[in-house]
């Protein structure tokens, strides 16, 4: 709740730039909720006290939906005002809070012990250090170590990672589950940029699998612009490079949210690659 107070400027009894009237309209139109209901005035009538009471009384799904809607409004207002964020790593902290809340077992009551935080700062720092250390390895052991590192990174954010496996002579560098969808992984750490041939080869593997299989191609060195253009739009593959991985860890952005945003952008644009620093500007 301390983080919620800071994110939505609730420490003085206010909530962002809402008046009593506009907050009532917002909750009614966006959430179909009467925030002026006396049931949410247990601790007082101020906007902040009513919101805190509401978040503590409603079910977990409603609380998460409310926070997401408020965050969207917060960012729209902040950006329209050209205002610098007043909370350090606000988006990373907010997404980690959502991870913690959504990570509760189904049906768990509010009296249950809190779940383990989704943002393990020490583990993330360790992943970042190991990623930098991989560059000192020889090419072949570095490739295997990179595959193992990716599994650790996926596991850190609850993505149910599976280790590399071979099927009828075909090497798959691992898999993970995101939003109920299975993604196969292709991982490369080489000196040259990855071109269209490797992307097409990986997409060919996907086409031999179930129709719902998707893919993540991770190239530490990055991708050629011509290769991405030749690979084209509308494929079942999203791409990440080493800078994406480092930016996500350095900014403490949960990897599951990074991938979700890449998937959404790919669905909107048809393009397989968008940098993390542009997705989380």
mmCIF file of C-alpha atoms in Angstrom:
data_model
loop_
_atom_site.group_PDB
_atom_site.id
_atom_site.type_symbol
_atom_site.label_atom_id
_atom_site.label_comp_id
_atom_site.label_asym_id
_atom_site.label_seq_id
_atom_site.Cartn_x
_atom_site.Cartn_y
_atom_site.Cartn_z
ATOM 1 C CA UNK A 1 0.000 0.000 0.000
ATOM 2 C CA UNK A 2 2.980 2.315 0.579
ATOM 3 C CA UNK A 3 3.908 1.874 -3.081
ATOM 4 C CA UNK A 4 0.293 2.520 -4.150
ATOM 5 C CA UNK A 5 0.308 5.709 -2.054
ATOM 6 C CA UNK A 6 3.490 6.908 -3.764
ATOM 7 C CA UNK A 7 2.469 5.950 -7.303
ATOM 8 C CA UNK A 8 -0.942 7.628 -7.136
ATOM 9 C CA UNK A 9 0.087 10.595 -4.941
ATOM 10 C CA UNK A 10 -2.218 9.606 -2.088
ATOM 11 C CA UNK A 11 -0.122 10.750 0.879
ATOM 12 C CA UNK A 12 -2.051 14.006 1.356
ATOM 13 C CA UNK A 13 -5.501 12.455 1.102
ATOM 14 C CA UNK A 14 -5.681 13.033 -2.654
ATOM 15 C CA UNK A 15 -5.597 10.596 -5.581
ATOM 16 C CA UNK A 16 -3.663 11.965 -8.562
ATOM 17 C CA UNK A 17 -5.515 15.030 -9.936
ATOM 18 C CA UNK A 18 -9.034 13.798 -9.170
ATOM 19 C CA UNK A 19 -11.648 15.933 -7.519
ATOM 20 C CA UNK A 20 -14.396 14.163 -5.573
ATOM 21 C CA UNK A 21 -16.684 14.564 -8.584
ATOM 22 C CA UNK A 22 -14.243 13.399 -11.259
ATOM 23 C CA UNK A 23 -13.109 10.439 -9.153
ATOM 24 C CA UNK A 24 -16.721 9.346 -8.795
ATOM 25 C CA UNK A 25 -17.269 9.638 -12.551
ATOM 26 C CA UNK A 26 -14.007 7.789 -13.307
ATOM 27 C CA UNK A 27 -14.838 4.812 -11.078
ATOM 28 C CA UNK A 28 -18.384 4.628 -12.414
ATOM 29 C CA UNK A 29 -17.403 4.757 -16.086
ATOM 30 C CA UNK A 30 -14.212 2.690 -15.959
ATOM 31 C CA UNK A 31 -15.086 0.124 -13.273
ATOM 32 C CA UNK A 32 -18.866 0.362 -12.777
ATOM 33 C CA UNK A 33 -18.162 1.112 -9.086
ATOM 34 C CA UNK A 34 -19.716 3.694 -6.758
ATOM 35 C CA UNK A 35 -16.605 4.855 -4.902
ATOM 36 C CA UNK A 36 -18.826 7.246 -2.874
ATOM 37 C CA UNK A 37 -20.605 4.296 -1.255
ATOM 38 C CA UNK A 38 -20.487 4.608 2.567
ATOM 39 C CA UNK A 39 -18.995 1.089 2.651
ATOM 40 C CA UNK A 40 -15.677 2.599 1.535
ATOM 41 C CA UNK A 41 -15.607 5.347 4.184
ATOM 42 C CA UNK A 42 -14.579 3.182 7.153
ATOM 43 C CA UNK A 43 -11.378 5.190 7.641
ATOM 44 C CA UNK A 44 -12.607 8.597 6.520
ATOM 45 C CA UNK A 45 -14.096 10.464 3.545
ATOM 46 C CA UNK A 46 -10.935 11.612 1.746
ATOM 47 C CA UNK A 47 -10.294 10.259 -1.734
ATOM 48 C CA UNK A 48 -7.156 8.404 -0.632
ATOM 49 C CA UNK A 49 -8.850 6.805 2.391
ATOM 50 C CA UNK A 50 -11.807 5.689 0.305
ATOM 51 C CA UNK A 51 -9.509 4.156 -2.319
ATOM 52 C CA UNK A 52 -7.428 2.317 0.307
ATOM 53 C CA UNK A 53 -10.621 0.999 1.922
ATOM 54 C CA UNK A 54 -11.983 -0.082 -1.460
ATOM 55 C CA UNK A 55 -8.780 -1.955 -2.394
ATOM 56 C CA UNK A 56 -8.783 -3.796 0.922
ATOM 57 C CA UNK A 57 -12.461 -4.782 0.734
ATOM 58 C CA UNK A 58 -12.906 -5.941 -2.844
ATOM 59 C CA UNK A 59 -11.805 -9.283 -4.304
ATOM 60 C CA UNK A 60 -8.270 -9.602 -5.608
ATOM 61 C CA UNK A 61 -9.259 -9.540 -9.286
ATOM 62 C CA UNK A 62 -11.141 -6.248 -8.848
ATOM 63 C CA UNK A 63 -8.225 -4.741 -6.918
ATOM 64 C CA UNK A 64 -5.778 -5.672 -9.703
ATOM 65 C CA UNK A 65 -8.112 -4.326 -12.409
ATOM 66 C CA UNK A 66 -8.514 -1.071 -10.459
ATOM 67 C CA UNK A 67 -4.761 -0.595 -10.099
ATOM 68 C CA UNK A 68 -4.216 -1.236 -13.819
ATOM 69 C CA UNK A 69 -6.899 1.280 -14.808
ATOM 70 C CA UNK A 70 -5.490 3.883 -12.417
ATOM 71 C CA UNK A 71 -1.981 3.291 -13.772
ATOM 72 C CA UNK A 72 -3.173 3.853 -17.344
ATOM 73 C CA UNK A 73 -4.831 7.104 -16.304
ATOM 74 C CA UNK A 74 -1.753 8.165 -14.294
ATOM 75 C CA UNK A 75 0.553 7.684 -17.261
ATOM 76 C CA UNK A 76 -1.788 9.470 -19.690
ATOM 77 C CA UNK A 77 -1.927 12.511 -17.400
ATOM 78 C CA UNK A 78 1.787 12.494 -16.587
ATOM 79 C CA UNK A 79 2.826 12.274 -20.235
ATOM 80 C CA UNK A 80 0.340 14.915 -21.361
ATOM 81 C CA UNK A 81 1.846 17.259 -18.761
ATOM 82 C CA UNK A 82 5.412 16.395 -19.806
ATOM 83 C CA UNK A 83 6.114 15.589 -16.169
ATOM 84 C CA UNK A 84 9.074 13.496 -14.980
ATOM 85 C CA UNK A 85 8.083 10.485 -12.898
ATOM 86 C CA UNK A 86 8.178 11.153 -9.156
ATOM 87 C CA UNK A 87 8.805 7.492 -8.228
ATOM 88 C CA UNK A 88 12.114 5.796 -9.051
ATOM 89 C CA UNK A 89 11.596 2.890 -11.516
ATOM 90 C CA UNK A 90 7.837 3.419 -11.191
ATOM 91 C CA UNK A 91 6.781 1.097 -14.005
ATOM 92 C CA UNK A 92 9.097 -1.706 -12.892
ATOM 93 C CA UNK A 93 7.838 -1.466 -9.318
ATOM 94 C CA UNK A 94 4.199 -1.321 -10.451
ATOM 95 C CA UNK A 95 4.507 -4.364 -12.716
ATOM 96 C CA UNK A 96 6.244 -6.285 -9.929
ATOM 97 C CA UNK A 97 3.367 -5.407 -7.594
ATOM 98 C CA UNK A 98 0.893 -6.760 -10.160
ATOM 99 C CA UNK A 99 3.012 -9.930 -10.420
ATOM 100 C CA UNK A 100 2.838 -10.429 -6.666
ATOM 101 C CA UNK A 101 -0.921 -9.925 -6.575
ATOM 102 C CA UNK A 102 -1.655 -12.116 -9.582
ATOM 103 C CA UNK A 103 0.675 -14.792 -8.221
ATOM 104 C CA UNK A 104 -1.643 -15.587 -5.298
ATOM 105 C CA UNK A 105 -3.258 -19.039 -5.429
ATOM 106 C CA UNK A 106 -6.848 -19.071 -6.667
ATOM 107 C CA UNK A 107 -9.302 -18.645 -3.850
ATOM 108 C CA UNK A 108 -6.680 -17.516 -1.351
ATOM 109 C CA UNK A 109 -8.201 -15.251 1.270
ATOM 110 C CA UNK A 110 -6.772 -11.980 2.468
ATOM 111 C CA UNK A 111 -5.861 -13.602 5.782
ATOM 112 C CA UNK A 112 -3.407 -15.976 4.104
ATOM 113 C CA UNK A 113 0.328 -15.228 4.363
ATOM 114 C CA UNK A 114 1.512 -12.933 1.568
ATOM 115 C CA UNK A 115 3.083 -14.670 -1.426
ATOM 116 C CA UNK A 116 6.798 -14.501 -2.097
ATOM 117 C CA UNK A 117 7.627 -11.234 -3.886
ATOM 118 C CA UNK A 118 7.870 -11.649 -7.647
ATOM 119 C CA UNK A 119 10.719 -9.144 -7.810
ATOM 120 C CA UNK A 120 13.789 -10.812 -6.296
ATOM 121 C CA UNK A 121 16.294 -7.968 -6.508
ATOM 122 C CA UNK A 122 19.301 -10.098 -5.551
ATOM 123 C CA UNK A 123 18.437 -12.788 -8.075
ATOM 124 C CA UNK A 124 17.976 -10.189 -10.808
ATOM 125 C CA UNK A 125 21.353 -8.645 -9.968
ATOM 126 C CA UNK A 126 22.877 -12.127 -10.174
ATOM 127 C CA UNK A 127 21.317 -12.731 -13.590
ATOM 128 C CA UNK A 128 22.690 -9.421 -14.854
ATOM 129 C CA UNK A 129 26.205 -10.246 -13.603
ATOM 130 C CA UNK A 130 26.119 -13.726 -15.147
ATOM 131 C CA UNK A 131 24.968 -12.314 -18.477
ATOM 132 C CA UNK A 132 27.998 -10.013 -18.552
ATOM 133 C CA UNK A 133 30.315 -12.862 -17.529
ATOM 134 C CA UNK A 134 29.198 -15.042 -20.453
ATOM 135 C CA UNK A 135 31.065 -12.793 -22.901
ATOM 136 C CA UNK A 136 34.408 -14.119 -21.588
ATOM 137 C CA UNK A 137 33.616 -17.746 -22.523
ATOM 138 C CA UNK A 138 34.678 -19.537 -25.693
ATOM 139 C CA UNK A 139 31.932 -19.726 -28.366
ATOM 140 C CA UNK A 140 30.718 -23.316 -27.858
ATOM 141 C CA UNK A 141 30.524 -23.348 -24.029
ATOM 142 C CA UNK A 142 29.104 -19.823 -24.181
ATOM 143 C CA UNK A 143 26.207 -21.048 -26.320
ATOM 144 C CA UNK A 144 25.309 -23.780 -23.830
ATOM 145 C CA UNK A 145 25.744 -21.401 -20.897
ATOM 146 C CA UNK A 146 23.476 -18.848 -22.612
ATOM 147 C CA UNK A 147 20.715 -21.456 -22.984
ATOM 148 C CA UNK A 148 21.015 -22.329 -19.284
ATOM 149 C CA UNK A 149 21.010 -18.624 -18.381
ATOM 150 C CA UNK A 150 17.799 -18.058 -20.312
ATOM 151 C CA UNK A 151 16.086 -20.906 -18.456
ATOM 152 C CA UNK A 152 17.117 -19.321 -15.126
ATOM 153 C CA UNK A 153 15.795 -15.947 -16.306
ATOM 154 C CA UNK A 154 12.460 -17.424 -17.408
ATOM 155 C CA UNK A 155 12.120 -19.349 -14.140
ATOM 156 C CA UNK A 156 12.824 -16.178 -12.154
ATOM 157 C CA UNK A 157 9.554 -14.727 -13.473
ATOM 158 C CA UNK A 158 7.400 -17.866 -13.325
ATOM 159 C CA UNK A 159 7.459 -18.706 -17.042
ATOM 160 C CA UNK A 160 7.648 -22.498 -16.537
ATOM 161 C CA UNK A 161 10.837 -22.847 -18.566
ATOM 162 C CA UNK A 162 11.952 -26.147 -20.046
ATOM 163 C CA UNK A 163 15.566 -27.009 -20.865
ATOM 164 C CA UNK A 164 16.832 -27.550 -24.442
ATOM 165 C CA UNK A 165 15.642 -30.762 -26.084
ATOM 166 C CA UNK A 166 16.159 -32.646 -29.327
ATOM 167 C CA UNK A 167 13.380 -34.161 -31.442
ATOM 168 C CA UNK A 168 14.286 -36.325 -34.443
ATOM 169 C CA UNK A 169 17.570 -34.529 -34.953
ATOM 170 C CA UNK A 170 16.046 -31.087 -34.481
ATOM 171 C CA UNK A 171 17.479 -28.948 -31.674
ATOM 172 C CA UNK A 172 15.118 -26.719 -29.679
ATOM 173 C CA UNK A 173 16.854 -24.402 -27.222
ATOM 174 C CA UNK A 174 14.045 -24.561 -24.666
ATOM 175 C CA UNK A 175 10.485 -23.426 -24.153
ATOM 176 C CA UNK A 176 8.345 -21.428 -21.741
ATOM 177 C CA UNK A 177 4.699 -20.597 -21.107
ATOM 178 C CA UNK A 178 3.384 -17.024 -21.359
ATOM 179 C CA UNK A 179 -0.293 -16.172 -20.811
ATOM 180 C CA UNK A 180 -1.196 -19.814 -21.361
ATOM 181 C CA UNK A 181 0.656 -20.005 -24.705
ATOM 182 C CA UNK A 182 3.728 -22.205 -25.314
ATOM 183 C CA UNK A 183 6.763 -20.503 -26.849
ATOM 184 C CA UNK A 184 9.724 -22.390 -28.297
ATOM 185 C CA UNK A 185 13.098 -20.685 -27.940
ATOM 186 C CA UNK A 186 16.003 -20.213 -30.343
ATOM 187 C CA UNK A 187 19.102 -18.743 -28.681
ATOM 188 C CA UNK A 188 22.245 -17.494 -30.424
ATOM 189 C CA UNK A 189 25.382 -15.831 -29.113
ATOM 190 C CA UNK A 190 27.686 -15.110 -32.023
ATOM 191 C CA UNK A 191 29.786 -12.204 -33.183
ATOM 192 C CA UNK A 192 27.742 -11.393 -36.290
ATOM 193 C CA UNK A 193 24.185 -10.097 -36.378
ATOM 194 C CA UNK A 194 21.429 -12.617 -37.051
ATOM 195 C CA UNK A 195 19.983 -12.444 -40.550
ATOM 196 C CA UNK A 196 16.880 -13.616 -42.364
ATOM 197 C CA UNK A 197 18.113 -17.176 -42.991
ATOM 198 C CA UNK A 198 18.259 -18.033 -39.283
ATOM 199 C CA UNK A 199 14.871 -16.395 -38.654
ATOM 200 C CA UNK A 200 13.249 -18.326 -41.500
ATOM 201 C CA UNK A 201 14.864 -21.567 -40.319
ATOM 202 C CA UNK A 202 13.416 -21.114 -36.834
ATOM 203 C CA UNK A 203 9.999 -20.233 -38.210
ATOM 204 C CA UNK A 204 10.193 -23.422 -40.277
ATOM 205 C CA UNK A 205 10.625 -25.409 -37.051
ATOM 206 C CA UNK A 206 7.510 -23.761 -35.641
ATOM 207 C CA UNK A 207 5.476 -24.648 -38.708
ATOM 208 C CA UNK A 208 6.249 -28.331 -38.056
ATOM 209 C CA UNK A 209 4.753 -28.055 -34.569
ATOM 210 C CA UNK A 210 1.192 -27.536 -33.367
ATOM 211 C CA UNK A 211 -0.641 -24.598 -34.914
ATOM 212 C CA UNK A 212 -0.703 -22.756 -31.575
ATOM 213 C CA UNK A 213 3.066 -22.959 -30.986
ATOM 214 C CA UNK A 214 4.877 -19.612 -30.998
ATOM 215 C CA UNK A 215 8.534 -18.661 -30.892
ATOM 216 C CA UNK A 216 11.046 -16.368 -29.224
ATOM 217 C CA UNK A 217 14.331 -15.814 -31.073
ATOM 218 C CA UNK A 218 17.026 -14.428 -28.769
ATOM 219 C CA UNK A 219 20.164 -13.172 -30.535
ATOM 220 C CA UNK A 220 22.612 -11.583 -28.142
ATOM 221 C CA UNK A 221 24.378 -9.698 -30.934
ATOM 222 C CA UNK A 222 21.113 -8.461 -32.470
ATOM 223 C CA UNK A 223 19.517 -8.673 -35.913
ATOM 224 C CA UNK A 224 20.312 -7.127 -39.269
ATOM 225 C CA UNK A 225 17.799 -4.561 -40.497
ATOM 226 C CA UNK A 226 17.714 -6.296 -43.896
ATOM 227 C CA UNK A 227 17.146 -9.654 -42.194
ATOM 228 C CA UNK A 228 14.186 -8.398 -40.218
ATOM 229 C CA UNK A 229 12.739 -6.759 -43.330
ATOM 230 C CA UNK A 230 13.183 -9.932 -45.384
ATOM 231 C CA UNK A 231 11.665 -12.052 -42.613
ATOM 232 C CA UNK A 232 8.549 -9.950 -43.005
ATOM 233 C CA UNK A 233 5.390 -9.374 -41.018
ATOM 234 C CA UNK A 234 2.775 -11.574 -39.476
ATOM 235 C CA UNK A 235 5.009 -14.419 -38.318
ATOM 236 C CA UNK A 236 4.633 -16.381 -35.070
ATOM 237 C CA UNK A 237 8.022 -15.189 -33.790
ATOM 238 C CA UNK A 238 9.062 -12.341 -31.525
ATOM 239 C CA UNK A 239 12.693 -11.280 -31.144
ATOM 240 C CA UNK A 240 14.985 -10.087 -28.371
ATOM 241 C CA UNK A 241 18.641 -9.096 -28.383
ATOM 242 C CA UNK A 242 21.254 -8.792 -25.650
ATOM 243 C CA UNK A 243 20.524 -5.113 -25.106
ATOM 244 C CA UNK A 244 16.864 -5.984 -24.506
ATOM 245 C CA UNK A 245 17.853 -8.512 -21.854
ATOM 246 C CA UNK A 246 20.244 -6.131 -20.133
ATOM 247 C CA UNK A 247 17.775 -3.220 -20.207
ATOM 248 C CA UNK A 248 15.020 -5.369 -18.695
ATOM 249 C CA UNK A 249 17.272 -6.544 -15.853
ATOM 250 C CA UNK A 250 18.896 -3.151 -15.323
ATOM 251 C CA UNK A 251 15.480 -1.457 -14.995
ATOM 252 C CA UNK A 252 14.097 -4.376 -12.950
ATOM 253 C CA UNK A 253 11.278 -4.914 -15.427
ATOM 254 C CA UNK A 254 9.653 -8.347 -14.919
ATOM 255 C CA UNK A 255 10.522 -10.467 -17.937
ATOM 256 C CA UNK A 256 6.991 -11.807 -18.284
ATOM 257 C CA UNK A 257 5.657 -8.250 -18.708
ATOM 258 C CA UNK A 258 8.446 -7.422 -21.180
ATOM 259 C CA UNK A 259 7.495 -10.413 -23.321
ATOM 260 C CA UNK A 260 3.774 -9.648 -23.038
ATOM 261 C CA UNK A 261 4.408 -6.139 -24.328
ATOM 262 C CA UNK A 262 6.538 -7.457 -27.203
ATOM 263 C CA UNK A 263 3.767 -9.887 -28.145
ATOM 264 C CA UNK A 264 1.161 -7.142 -28.092
ATOM 265 C CA UNK A 265 3.289 -4.805 -30.197
ATOM 266 C CA UNK A 266 3.959 -7.589 -32.700
ATOM 267 C CA UNK A 267 0.223 -8.275 -32.919
ATOM 268 C CA UNK A 268 -0.469 -4.573 -33.515
ATOM 269 C CA UNK A 269 2.342 -3.881 -35.984
ATOM 270 C CA UNK A 270 3.093 -7.279 -37.506
ATOM 271 C CA UNK A 271 6.793 -6.694 -36.805
ATOM 272 C CA UNK A 272 8.754 -9.284 -34.782
ATOM 273 C CA UNK A 273 11.210 -6.917 -33.085
ATOM 274 C CA UNK A 274 10.742 -3.831 -30.959
ATOM 275 C CA UNK A 275 13.358 -2.717 -28.435
ATOM 276 C CA UNK A 276 12.588 -2.843 -24.719
ATOM 277 C CA UNK A 277 13.736 0.753 -24.317
ATOM 278 C CA UNK A 278 11.107 1.827 -26.869
ATOM 279 C CA UNK A 279 8.353 -0.362 -25.415
ATOM 280 C CA UNK A 280 9.063 1.027 -21.922
ATOM 281 C CA UNK A 281 10.017 4.571 -22.873
#
